[in-house]
């Protein structure tokens, strides 16, 4: 088993003639941008434009989780990768989900729109009758870029690209039939088609997965960068699911006071250290700083031991600080 540059495990091995395919996937997680805004929102008040942007990011992520639930119904040996992002010829493309079938790739752009929308030619209108960006144009822009990506890495595999509307209240009036557009009521039939797919892994499939994961980038997109200061932020341990305050439940677990999500001490501390690193890249990650950041919820001894095992250490004694592992 190997671990690629994105930090995702790829498991496979080669025989003389055949390849045995183990678990190969990039799981769905909150994007770096969403985590960044969540981290601020949990600890201080966001300005209105940033709060609205966070709400939009969260709504989109909820839609992706909804679609992931549907894709879980597919045969278990079909590889699925979520939330991919690439740079192609100085342009960025984002793919919400990607399935690898025997003879083609299937890409998905997921929308979590609610309410009554309408179409007049190429123009789309929101429930408030305001003209909006045509979401199909996002696919039309990404398609040639993804073609270029596949060609660059000599991945000879055709692909289909679909725009999926997952919220059950979404209605679209005036739309002509388009193969790429899947409305909520069409999802069951569409999934039935995917469920019929058989998959026998080949070396090309592994090459595709490895290339996708290796070239995935984790940039933060700061549409409205809010102002925030360490001294003005609430300290403590916060939930990785909803951002609520975490309190110790048992010796080895914490529980969220808002959504009741439970997590191990290790996972909770790691999540909050990563928040600190994302929000304050200019500040050193030291035992004392993290002890302050999490409001002394665990001991300095635990933090020191934890970071020695999870991060790269630099310096000696009281001057020791930590950085994210390179592997």
XYZ file of N, CA and C in Angstrom, residues 65-323:
777
model
N -22.767 15.611 0.424
C -22.970 14.468 1.322
C -24.219 13.687 0.915
N -25.239 14.411 0.494
C -26.472 13.772 0.022
C -26.168 12.885 -1.181
N -25.411 13.416 -2.123
C -25.075 12.649 -3.323
C -24.168 11.466 -2.976
N -23.267 11.645 -2.028
C -22.402 10.542 -1.595
C -23.239 9.394 -1.039
N -24.349 9.708 -0.361
C -25.235 8.667 0.150
C -25.819 7.851 -0.984
N -26.191 8.530 -2.071
C -26.693 7.815 -3.248
C -25.604 6.926 -3.853
N -24.403 7.470 -3.995
C -23.327 6.714 -4.644
C -22.886 5.516 -3.809
N -23.165 5.553 -2.522
C -22.851 4.398 -1.679
C -23.638 3.158 -2.080
N -24.688 3.333 -2.894
C -25.492 2.205 -3.340
C -24.850 1.465 -4.511
N -23.784 2.039 -5.097
C -23.137 1.398 -6.235
C -22.347 0.178 -5.781
N -22.018 -0.726 -6.708
C -21.171 -1.868 -6.345
C -19.912 -1.402 -5.634
N -19.533 -2.105 -4.589
C -18.476 -1.651 -3.695
C -17.096 -1.597 -4.356
N -16.915 -2.299 -5.456
C -15.579 -2.284 -6.068
C -15.395 -1.147 -7.073
N -16.424 -0.325 -7.281
C -16.288 0.820 -8.181
C -15.626 1.966 -7.432
N -14.449 2.401 -7.858
C -13.763 3.499 -7.150
C -14.514 4.822 -7.301
N -14.613 5.554 -6.198
C -15.245 6.864 -6.189
C -14.293 7.842 -5.517
N -14.100 8.998 -6.135
C -13.242 10.037 -5.577
C -14.063 11.317 -5.474
N -13.948 11.990 -4.323
C -14.739 13.192 -4.076
C -13.856 14.435 -4.010
N -14.469 15.555 -4.390
C -13.864 16.879 -4.175
C -12.449 16.961 -4.727
N -12.342 16.825 -6.040
C -11.053 16.930 -6.716
C -10.883 18.330 -7.279
N -9.656 18.788 -7.306
C -9.343 20.103 -7.857
C -7.995 20.047 -8.562
N -7.966 20.558 -9.802
C -6.742 20.532 -10.603
C -6.495 21.881 -11.241
N -5.245 22.100 -11.580
C -4.877 23.226 -12.430
C -4.527 22.686 -13.801
N -5.173 23.225 -14.818
C -4.925 22.824 -16.202
C -4.728 24.092 -17.020
N -3.537 24.242 -17.574
C -3.231 25.428 -18.392
C -3.617 26.725 -17.675
N -3.211 26.831 -16.423
C -3.424 28.010 -15.588
C -4.899 28.274 -15.280
N -5.727 27.264 -15.482
C -7.136 27.343 -15.095
C -7.415 26.251 -14.072
N -8.377 26.517 -13.186
C -8.706 25.552 -12.140
C -10.040 24.891 -12.456
N -10.078 23.577 -12.283
C -11.343 22.857 -12.407
C -11.593 22.096 -11.110
N -12.854 22.048 -10.710
C -13.261 21.334 -9.507
C -14.293 20.281 -9.881
N -14.156 19.102 -9.314
C -15.066 17.995 -9.581
C -15.606 17.516 -8.241
N -16.927 17.558 -8.092
C -17.517 17.176 -6.808
C -17.394 15.680 -6.542
N -17.581 14.871 -7.569
C -17.452 13.413 -7.403
C -17.086 12.811 -8.750
N -16.351 11.708 -8.699
C -15.910 11.029 -9.925
C -15.938 9.532 -9.686
N -16.634 8.802 -10.567
C -16.682 7.347 -10.517
C -15.855 6.781 -11.675
N -15.137 5.732 -11.399
C -14.345 5.064 -12.429
C -15.037 3.753 -12.784
N -15.614 3.708 -13.991
C -16.249 2.497 -14.482
C -15.273 1.740 -15.381
N -15.723 0.632 -15.927
C -14.812 -0.210 -16.704
C -14.215 0.520 -17.899
N -15.074 1.199 -18.654
C -14.617 1.799 -19.913
C -14.823 3.300 -19.995
N -15.184 3.930 -18.893
C -15.330 5.385 -18.915
C -15.305 5.932 -17.493
N -15.111 7.231 -17.394
C -15.213 7.953 -16.143
C -16.550 8.676 -16.117
N -17.113 8.843 -14.932
C -18.360 9.592 -14.777
C -18.117 10.690 -13.745
N -18.263 11.951 -14.187
C -18.006 13.113 -13.339
C -19.326 13.755 -12.940
N -19.347 14.313 -11.716
C -20.573 14.929 -11.218
C -20.301 16.314 -10.652
N -21.136 17.252 -11.064
C -21.228 18.563 -10.427
C -22.541 18.566 -9.663
N -22.479 18.771 -8.344
C -23.656 18.629 -7.483
C -24.166 20.003 -7.061
N -25.483 20.200 -7.207
C -26.114 21.436 -6.772
C -27.194 21.117 -5.741
N -27.247 21.930 -4.704
C -28.199 21.723 -3.616
C -29.243 22.841 -3.606
N -29.687 23.248 -4.796
C -30.671 24.328 -4.920
C -32.025 23.875 -4.367
N -32.741 24.830 -3.769
C -34.075 24.572 -3.240
C -35.079 25.537 -3.867
N -36.278 25.033 -4.175
C -37.336 25.896 -4.658
C -37.554 25.805 -6.157
N -38.327 26.762 -6.679
C -38.761 26.761 -8.075
C -37.856 27.636 -8.934
N -37.115 27.010 -9.829
C -36.252 27.713 -10.773
C -36.850 27.592 -12.167
N -36.402 28.446 -13.061
C -36.917 28.394 -14.430
C -35.817 28.675 -15.430
N -36.042 28.216 -16.652
C -35.083 28.381 -17.739
C -35.795 29.000 -18.930
N -35.149 29.978 -19.560
C -35.638 30.583 -20.799
C -34.458 30.636 -21.759
N -34.391 29.658 -22.668
C -33.223 29.551 -23.536
C -32.006 29.141 -22.720
N -30.966 29.973 -22.749
C -29.765 29.713 -21.953
C -29.778 30.448 -20.619
N -30.847 31.179 -20.345
C -30.910 31.972 -19.124
C -31.648 31.216 -18.021
N -31.055 31.237 -16.829
C -31.650 30.604 -15.660
C -32.112 31.691 -14.692
N -33.235 31.391 -14.000
C -33.792 32.359 -13.063
C -34.057 31.677 -11.716
N -33.718 32.387 -10.649
C -33.885 31.882 -9.284
C -35.354 31.958 -8.873
N -35.715 31.390 -7.714
C -37.106 31.493 -7.242
C -37.591 32.933 -7.081
N -36.660 33.879 -6.887
C -37.043 35.291 -6.786
C -37.075 35.970 -8.153
N -36.962 35.173 -9.219
C -37.043 35.630 -10.614
C -35.838 36.477 -11.044
N -34.742 36.377 -10.314
C -33.521 37.072 -10.706
C -32.682 36.167 -11.606
N -32.097 36.774 -12.653
C -31.243 35.987 -13.531
C -29.996 35.546 -12.766
N -29.565 34.323 -13.000
C -28.428 33.749 -12.300
C -27.481 33.080 -13.294
N -26.336 32.686 -12.809
C -25.395 31.981 -13.674
C -25.981 30.635 -14.085
N -25.839 30.313 -15.343
C -26.297 29.027 -15.854
C -25.339 27.939 -15.357
N -25.789 27.037 -14.475
C -24.865 26.038 -13.927
C -24.318 25.068 -14.964
N -25.018 24.926 -16.097
C -24.499 24.061 -17.161
C -23.221 24.628 -17.768
N -23.072 25.954 -17.699
C -21.854 26.561 -18.247
C -20.613 26.142 -17.478
N -20.788 25.816 -16.201
C -19.664 25.354 -15.393
C -19.123 24.038 -15.946
N -20.041 23.157 -16.363
C -19.632 21.894 -16.964
C -19.016 22.130 -18.332
N -19.636 23.008 -19.123
C -19.117 23.279 -20.464
C -17.708 23.849 -20.420
N -17.417 24.620 -19.370
C -16.066 25.169 -19.205
C -15.095 24.085 -18.764
N -15.552 23.193 -17.879
C -14.652 22.187 -17.303
C -14.353 21.040 -18.263
N -15.290 20.710 -19.132
C -15.115 19.553 -20.022
C -13.838 19.620 -20.857
N -13.598 20.688 -21.613
C -12.362 20.724 -22.408
C -11.101 20.727 -21.552
N -11.175 21.327 -20.360
C -10.015 21.328 -19.464
C -9.707 19.915 -18.974
N -10.750 19.160 -18.671
C -10.513 17.788 -18.210
C -10.008 16.916 -19.354
N -10.485 17.176 -20.568
C -9.940 16.486 -21.749
C -8.431 16.730 -21.844
N -8.034 17.978 -21.649
C -6.614 18.321 -21.711
C -5.825 17.623 -20.608
N -6.426 17.535 -19.434
C -5.775 16.847 -18.312
C -5.520 15.385 -18.649
N -6.541 14.701 -19.156
C -6.388 13.287 -19.505
C -5.348 13.094 -20.608
N -5.371 13.989 -21.579
C -4.417 13.887 -22.692
C -2.989 14.113 -22.206
N -2.799 15.074 -21.321
C -1.469 15.396 -20.808
C -0.828 14.183 -20.149
N -1.621 13.414 -19.408
C -1.079 12.270 -18.680
C -1.340 10.938 -19.386
N -1.742 11.030 -20.647
C -1.937 9.849 -21.501
C -2.896 8.846 -20.854
N -4.000 9.375 -20.395
C -5.050 8.552 -19.805
C -6.167 8.417 -20.830
N -6.129 7.356 -21.561
C -7.036 7.184 -22.697
C -8.360 6.586 -22.224
N -9.200 7.452 -21.686
C -10.490 7.009 -21.144
C -11.531 8.095 -21.397
N -12.647 7.767 -22.073
C -13.707 8.771 -22.268
C -14.414 9.061 -20.952
N -15.181 10.163 -20.916
C -15.916 10.483 -19.692
C -17.243 11.157 -20.004
N -18.181 10.987 -19.079
C -19.456 11.700 -19.091
C -19.465 12.651 -17.904
N -20.120 13.796 -18.085
C -20.154 14.817 -17.040
C -21.606 15.195 -16.789
N -22.075 15.066 -15.549
C -23.478 15.318 -15.231
C -23.625 16.422 -14.186
N -24.713 17.168 -14.319
C -25.112 18.170 -13.343
C -26.269 17.584 -12.549
N -26.038 17.344 -11.240
C -27.002 16.643 -10.397
C -27.648 17.618 -9.416
N -28.970 17.649 -9.407
C -29.706 18.458 -8.438
C -30.274 17.516 -7.384
N -29.766 17.609 -6.156
C -30.067 16.596 -5.154
C -31.203 16.956 -4.201
N -31.517 18.242 -4.062
C -32.536 18.602 -3.061
C -33.933 18.246 -3.575
N -34.736 17.553 -2.772
C -36.047 17.076 -3.251
C -37.029 18.185 -3.597
N -36.824 19.412 -3.086
C -37.757 20.501 -3.391
C -37.389 21.255 -4.662
N -36.288 20.889 -5.306
C -35.861 21.613 -6.509
C -36.785 21.288 -7.682
N -37.289 22.321 -8.325
C -38.107 22.177 -9.534
C -37.551 23.127 -10.582
N -37.471 22.666 -11.817
C -36.955 23.485 -12.915
C -37.994 23.555 -14.019
N -38.534 24.759 -14.235
C -39.558 24.967 -15.256
C -38.918 25.421 -16.560
N -39.459 24.944 -17.658
C -39.056 25.429 -18.978
C -37.817 24.790 -19.542
N -37.270 23.801 -18.882
C -36.028 23.192 -19.364
C -36.329 22.131 -20.417
N -35.592 22.173 -21.524
C -35.683 21.110 -22.521
C -34.850 19.932 -22.033
N -35.111 18.768 -22.593
C -34.381 17.570 -22.164
C -32.899 17.707 -22.508
N -32.074 17.497 -21.515
C -30.624 17.515 -21.716
C -30.025 16.339 -20.966
N -29.221 15.558 -21.671
C -28.661 14.344 -21.095
C -27.821 14.630 -19.855
N -27.170 15.784 -19.825
C -26.245 16.071 -18.728
C -26.939 16.538 -17.457
N -28.199 16.849 -17.531
C -28.924 17.432 -16.410
C -29.795 16.366 -15.745
N -29.555 16.096 -14.459
C -30.311 15.090 -13.714
C -31.073 15.777 -12.586
N -32.414 15.757 -12.679
C -33.276 16.376 -11.674
C -33.561 15.371 -10.549
N -34.039 15.855 -9.383
C -34.245 14.949 -8.243
C -35.075 13.710 -8.569
N -36.150 13.893 -9.333
C -37.009 12.759 -9.662
C -36.369 11.759 -10.605
N -35.295 12.164 -11.285
C -34.619 11.278 -12.225
C -33.478 10.485 -11.578
N -33.131 10.835 -10.347
C -31.972 10.209 -9.701
C -32.130 8.690 -9.549
N -33.280 8.178 -9.078
C -33.381 6.714 -8.923
C -33.123 5.947 -10.223
N -33.718 6.402 -11.322
C -33.510 5.711 -12.601
C -32.058 5.836 -13.062
N -31.486 7.024 -12.856
C -30.091 7.235 -13.232
C -29.178 6.305 -12.442
N -29.423 6.182 -11.149
C -28.619 5.300 -10.309
C -28.778 3.839 -10.693
N -29.990 3.451 -11.079
C -30.212 2.065 -11.503
C -29.288 1.698 -12.653
N -29.070 2.670 -13.558
C -28.161 2.421 -14.673
C -26.734 2.215 -14.197
N -26.301 3.026 -13.235
C -24.941 2.889 -12.714
C -24.766 1.580 -11.937
N -25.837 1.147 -11.253
C -25.743 -0.072 -10.454
C -25.547 -1.315 -11.316
N -25.909 -1.221 -12.584
C -25.752 -2.371 -13.482
C -24.321 -2.531 -13.980
N -23.488 -1.539 -13.682
C -22.114 -1.572 -14.187
C -21.309 -2.664 -13.468
N -20.526 -3.373 -14.263
C -19.568 -4.313 -13.696
C -18.179 -3.704 -13.789
N -17.297 -4.137 -12.918
C -15.976 -3.519 -12.890
C -14.914 -4.577 -12.623
N -13.978 -4.669 -13.556
C -12.823 -5.543 -13.393
C -11.577 -4.686 -13.536
N -10.894 -4.372 -12.437
C -9.811 -3.385 -12.461
C -8.640 -3.769 -13.352
N -8.145 -2.763 -14.060
C -6.987 -2.914 -14.931
C -5.926 -1.899 -14.520
N -4.751 -2.048 -15.098
C -3.657 -1.135 -14.758
C -3.992 0.313 -15.103
N -4.756 0.520 -16.180
C -5.124 1.881 -16.565
C -5.944 2.537 -15.459
N -6.825 1.777 -14.810
C -7.644 2.345 -13.739
C -6.766 2.829 -12.580
N -5.765 2.023 -12.235
C -4.866 2.422 -11.163
C -4.070 3.657 -11.540
N -3.635 3.722 -12.791
C -2.884 4.889 -13.266
C -3.756 6.142 -13.181
N -5.030 6.020 -13.544
C -5.950 7.160 -13.486
C -6.102 7.646 -12.050
N -6.340 6.717 -11.123
C -6.534 7.093 -9.722
C -5.282 7.754 -9.165
N -4.138 7.149 -9.423
C -2.881 7.688 -8.918
C -2.634 9.089 -9.462
N -2.932 9.300 -10.747
C -2.726 10.610 -11.376
C -3.679 11.649 -10.805
N -4.932 11.276 -10.612
C -5.913 12.205 -10.047
C -5.512 12.645 -8.638
N -5.125 11.691 -7.805
C -4.778 12.015 -6.429
C -3.479 12.800 -6.330
N -2.519 12.456 -7.153
C -1.223 13.141 -7.119
C -1.346 14.595 -7.537
N -2.253 14.880 -8.476
C -2.384 16.237 -9.002
C -3.457 17.067 -8.303
N -4.160 16.454 -7.369
C -5.169 17.210 -6.616
C -4.487 18.293 -5.780
N -5.080 19.490 -5.763
C -4.532 20.596 -4.982
C -5.542 21.021 -3.916
N -5.021 21.476 -2.791
C -5.852 21.831 -1.635
C -5.781 23.316 -1.335
N -6.091 24.148 -2.281
C -6.024 25.591 -2.068
C -7.233 26.099 -1.293
N -7.016 27.177 -0.550
C -8.119 27.876 0.111
C -8.586 29.014 -0.791
N -9.894 29.086 -1.018
C -10.456 30.156 -1.840
C -11.120 31.178 -0.923
N -10.465 32.283 -0.706
C -10.973 33.296 0.215
C -11.720 34.369 -0.568
N -13.009 34.131 -0.731
C -13.830 35.094 -1.459
C -13.954 36.394 -0.669
N -14.179 36.280 0.619
C -14.244 37.445 1.503
C -13.393 37.116 2.727
N -12.147 37.541 2.759
C -11.312 37.194 3.899
C -11.686 38.058 5.099
N -12.210 37.424 6.132
C -12.596 38.203 7.319
C -11.378 38.544 8.168
N -11.514 39.576 8.964
C -10.467 39.911 9.920
C -10.684 39.113 11.198
N -9.602 38.619 11.761
C -9.703 37.900 13.024
C -8.353 37.998 13.731
N -8.402 37.909 15.052
C -7.195 38.055 15.865
C -7.193 36.980 16.941
N -6.044 36.428 17.193
C -5.908 35.331 18.147
C -6.495 35.696 19.509
N -6.162 36.873 20.005
C -6.575 37.256 21.351
C -8.083 37.449 21.477
N -8.765 37.678 20.346
C -10.201 37.936 20.387
C -11.036 36.683 20.117
N -10.362 35.553 19.889
C -11.084 34.324 19.553
C -11.362 33.494 20.797
N -12.534 32.842 20.818
C -12.858 31.912 21.897
C -11.889 30.739 21.847
N -11.462 30.295 23.000
C -10.524 29.183 23.084
C -11.260 27.932 23.558
N -10.714 26.797 23.185
C -11.317 25.527 23.579
C -11.214 24.524 22.450
N -11.930 23.424 22.600
C -11.998 22.392 21.570
C -13.357 22.471 20.895
N -13.345 22.506 19.558
C -14.577 22.693 18.806
C -14.820 21.518 17.864
N -16.085 21.295 17.561
C -16.542 20.127 16.802
C -16.152 20.219 15.329
N -15.676 19.112 14.789
C -15.330 19.053 13.371
C -16.522 18.864 12.462
N -17.702 18.636 13.026
C -18.910 18.437 12.226
C -19.723 19.724 12.129
N -19.984 20.367 13.280
C -20.850 21.546 13.258
C -20.184 22.799 13.814
N -19.016 22.670 14.420
C -18.339 23.825 14.993
C -18.740 24.143 16.419
N -19.590 23.319 17.019
C -20.007 23.546 18.397
C -18.890 23.242 19.389
N -19.096 23.639 20.630
C -18.089 23.440 21.678
C -18.070 21.970 22.104
N -16.865 21.423 22.211
C -16.695 20.043 22.644
C -16.392 20.001 24.146
N -17.004 19.032 24.811
C -16.740 18.799 26.224
C -16.392 17.326 26.426
N -15.514 17.079 27.403
C -15.109 15.702 27.648
C -16.300 14.854 28.095
N -16.461 13.714 27.415
C -17.555 12.799 27.729
C -17.050 11.653 28.600
N -15.949 11.076 28.166
C -15.283 10.027 28.922
C -13.789 10.314 28.880
N -13.023 9.432 29.451
C -11.575 9.630 29.490
C -10.989 9.762 28.090
N -11.522 9.009 27.122
C -10.937 8.980 25.791
C -11.802 9.640 24.717
N -12.907 10.260 25.099
C -13.795 10.858 24.099
C -14.296 12.231 24.532
N -14.596 13.041 23.490
C -15.268 14.326 23.672
C -16.592 14.277 22.919
N -17.543 15.080 23.369
C -18.854 15.140 22.730
C -19.230 16.588 22.476
N -19.862 16.830 21.321
C -20.276 18.186 20.957
C -21.551 18.568 21.703
N -21.546 19.739 22.314
C -22.706 20.215 23.058
C -23.845 20.652 22.136
N -23.526 20.819 20.849
C -24.527 21.301 19.893
C -25.159 20.162 19.106
N -24.326 19.316 18.454
C -24.866 18.249 17.604
C -24.679 16.862 18.210
N -23.987 16.799 19.349
C -23.770 15.556 20.097
C -22.843 14.570 19.373
N -22.123 15.048 18.391
C -21.115 14.209 17.738
C -20.017 13.846 18.732
N -19.633 12.580 18.753
C -18.559 12.125 19.633
C -17.294 11.860 18.833
N -16.158 12.165 19.434
C -14.875 11.934 18.775
C -13.840 11.602 19.840
N -12.821 10.876 19.426
C -11.758 10.538 20.365
C -10.991 11.802 20.753
N -10.291 11.722 21.861
C -9.454 12.838 22.295
C -8.436 13.167 21.213
N -7.806 12.134 20.643
C -6.790 12.355 19.607
C -7.354 13.094 18.406
N -8.518 12.628 17.899
C -9.115 13.257 16.714
C -9.540 14.690 17.011
N -10.084 14.910 18.196
C -10.548 16.256 18.568
C -9.380 17.222 18.683
N -8.321 16.800 19.334
C -7.143 17.654 19.478
C -6.502 17.913 18.128
N -6.381 16.880 17.299
C -5.771 17.047 15.982
C -6.561 18.039 15.135
N -7.888 17.916 15.132
C -8.727 18.823 14.348
C -8.492 20.274 14.761
N -8.402 20.524 16.045
C -8.240 21.891 16.536
C -6.823 22.419 16.336
N -5.826 21.550 16.362
C -4.463 21.973 16.018
C -4.401 22.375 14.550
N -5.065 21.602 13.705
C -5.086 21.924 12.276
C -5.805 23.244 12.018
N -6.849 23.532 12.794
C -7.500 24.842 12.701
C -6.508 25.950 13.030
N -5.778 25.768 14.107
C -4.780 26.757 14.543
C -3.749 26.989 13.439
N -3.278 25.916 12.825
C -2.258 26.027 11.779
C -2.799 26.741 10.542
N -4.072 26.491 10.224
C -4.675 27.138 9.056
C -4.939 28.619 9.304
N -5.386 28.947 10.504
C -5.748 30.326 10.808
C -4.538 31.206 11.103
N -3.500 30.611 11.668
C -2.340 31.403 12.095
C -1.035 30.791 11.595
N -0.841 30.778 10.275
C 0.380 30.174 9.719
C 1.653 30.897 10.154
N 1.514 32.148 10.612
C 2.683 32.926 11.034
C 3.090 32.610 12.476
N 2.216 31.957 13.236
C 2.511 31.631 14.629
C 3.112 30.232 14.733
N 4.079 30.066 15.602
C 4.682 28.756 15.782
C 3.725 27.827 16.532
N 3.785 26.563 16.140
C 2.978 25.543 16.801
C 3.809 24.973 17.942
N 3.594 25.479 19.135
C 4.318 25.023 20.325
C 3.331 24.412 21.306
N 3.849 23.659 22.242
C 2.987 23.067 23.270
C 2.239 24.150 24.035
N 2.930 25.229 24.389
C 2.298 26.307 25.153
C 1.196 26.996 24.352
N 1.455 27.257 23.065
C 0.453 27.935 22.234
C -0.798 27.073 22.047
N -0.605 25.771 21.823
C -1.751 24.882 21.654
C -2.505 24.717 22.974
N -1.787 24.650 24.075
C -2.409 24.560 25.395
C -3.331 25.760 25.616
N -2.885 26.929 25.212
C -3.690 28.152 25.306
C -4.865 28.085 24.330
N -4.598 27.636 23.087
C -5.599 27.602 22.017
C -6.785 26.716 22.402
N -6.524 25.593 23.044
C -7.609 24.670 23.393
C -8.108 24.882 24.822
N -7.697 25.991 25.425
C -8.180 26.391 26.751
C -7.904 25.330 27.813
N -6.736 24.726 27.720
C -6.259 23.790 28.743
C -7.181 22.578 28.928
N -7.865 22.184 27.844
C -8.801 21.052 27.932
C -8.070 19.719 28.103
N -6.829 19.636 27.646
C -5.988 18.464 27.914
C -4.656 18.985 28.451
N -3.866 18.116 29.025
C -2.638 18.545 29.686
C -1.530 18.879 28.695
N -0.573 19.679 29.142
C 0.595 19.982 28.317
C 1.374 18.710 28.002
N 1.430 17.821 28.953
C 2.143 16.557 28.734
C 1.520 15.778 27.583
N 0.181 15.717 27.546
C -0.508 15.021 26.458
C -0.226 15.711 25.126
N -0.340 17.045 25.087
C -0.105 17.795 23.851
C 1.304 17.548 23.336
N 2.277 17.601 24.230
C 3.663 17.401 23.836
C 3.874 16.008 23.246
N 3.345 14.996 23.921
C 3.469 13.614 23.429
C 2.740 13.457 22.095
N 1.539 14.034 22.002
C 0.724 13.926 20.794
C 1.443 14.549 19.599
N 1.985 15.740 19.767
C 2.617 16.427 18.641
C 3.927 15.773 18.237
N 4.638 15.184 19.187
C 5.858 14.454 18.843
C 5.557 13.280 17.919
N 4.367 12.700 18.064
C 3.986 11.548 17.247
C 3.288 11.925 15.950
N 2.711 13.136 15.876
C 1.917 13.516 14.708
C 2.598 14.534 13.796
N 3.583 15.270 14.313
C 4.177 16.359 13.553
C 5.701 16.272 13.574
N 6.330 17.043 12.709
C 7.783 17.145 12.705
C 8.215 18.146 13.767
N 9.142 17.764 14.604
C 9.615 18.667 15.654
C 10.890 19.377 15.224
N 11.020 20.620 15.671
C 12.196 21.439 15.373
C 12.627 22.143 16.659
N 13.918 22.272 16.850
C 14.421 22.945 18.037
C 14.497 21.997 19.222
N 14.950 22.539 20.352
C 15.130 21.745 21.560
C 14.525 22.450 22.769
N 14.114 21.630 23.730
C 13.618 22.182 24.979
C 12.410 23.085 24.806
N 12.425 24.214 25.520
C 11.298 25.145 25.473
C 11.129 25.817 24.113
N 12.176 25.771 23.291
C 12.098 26.395 21.962
C 11.560 25.437 20.899
N 11.167 24.232 21.299
C 10.663 23.251 20.340
C 9.345 23.724 19.727
N 9.240 23.593 18.411
C 7.992 23.870 17.709
C 7.772 22.778 16.678
N 6.581 22.755 16.098
C 6.176 21.615 15.247
C 5.649 22.106 13.906
N 5.863 21.245 12.890
C 5.329 21.492 11.551
C 4.647 20.240 11.053
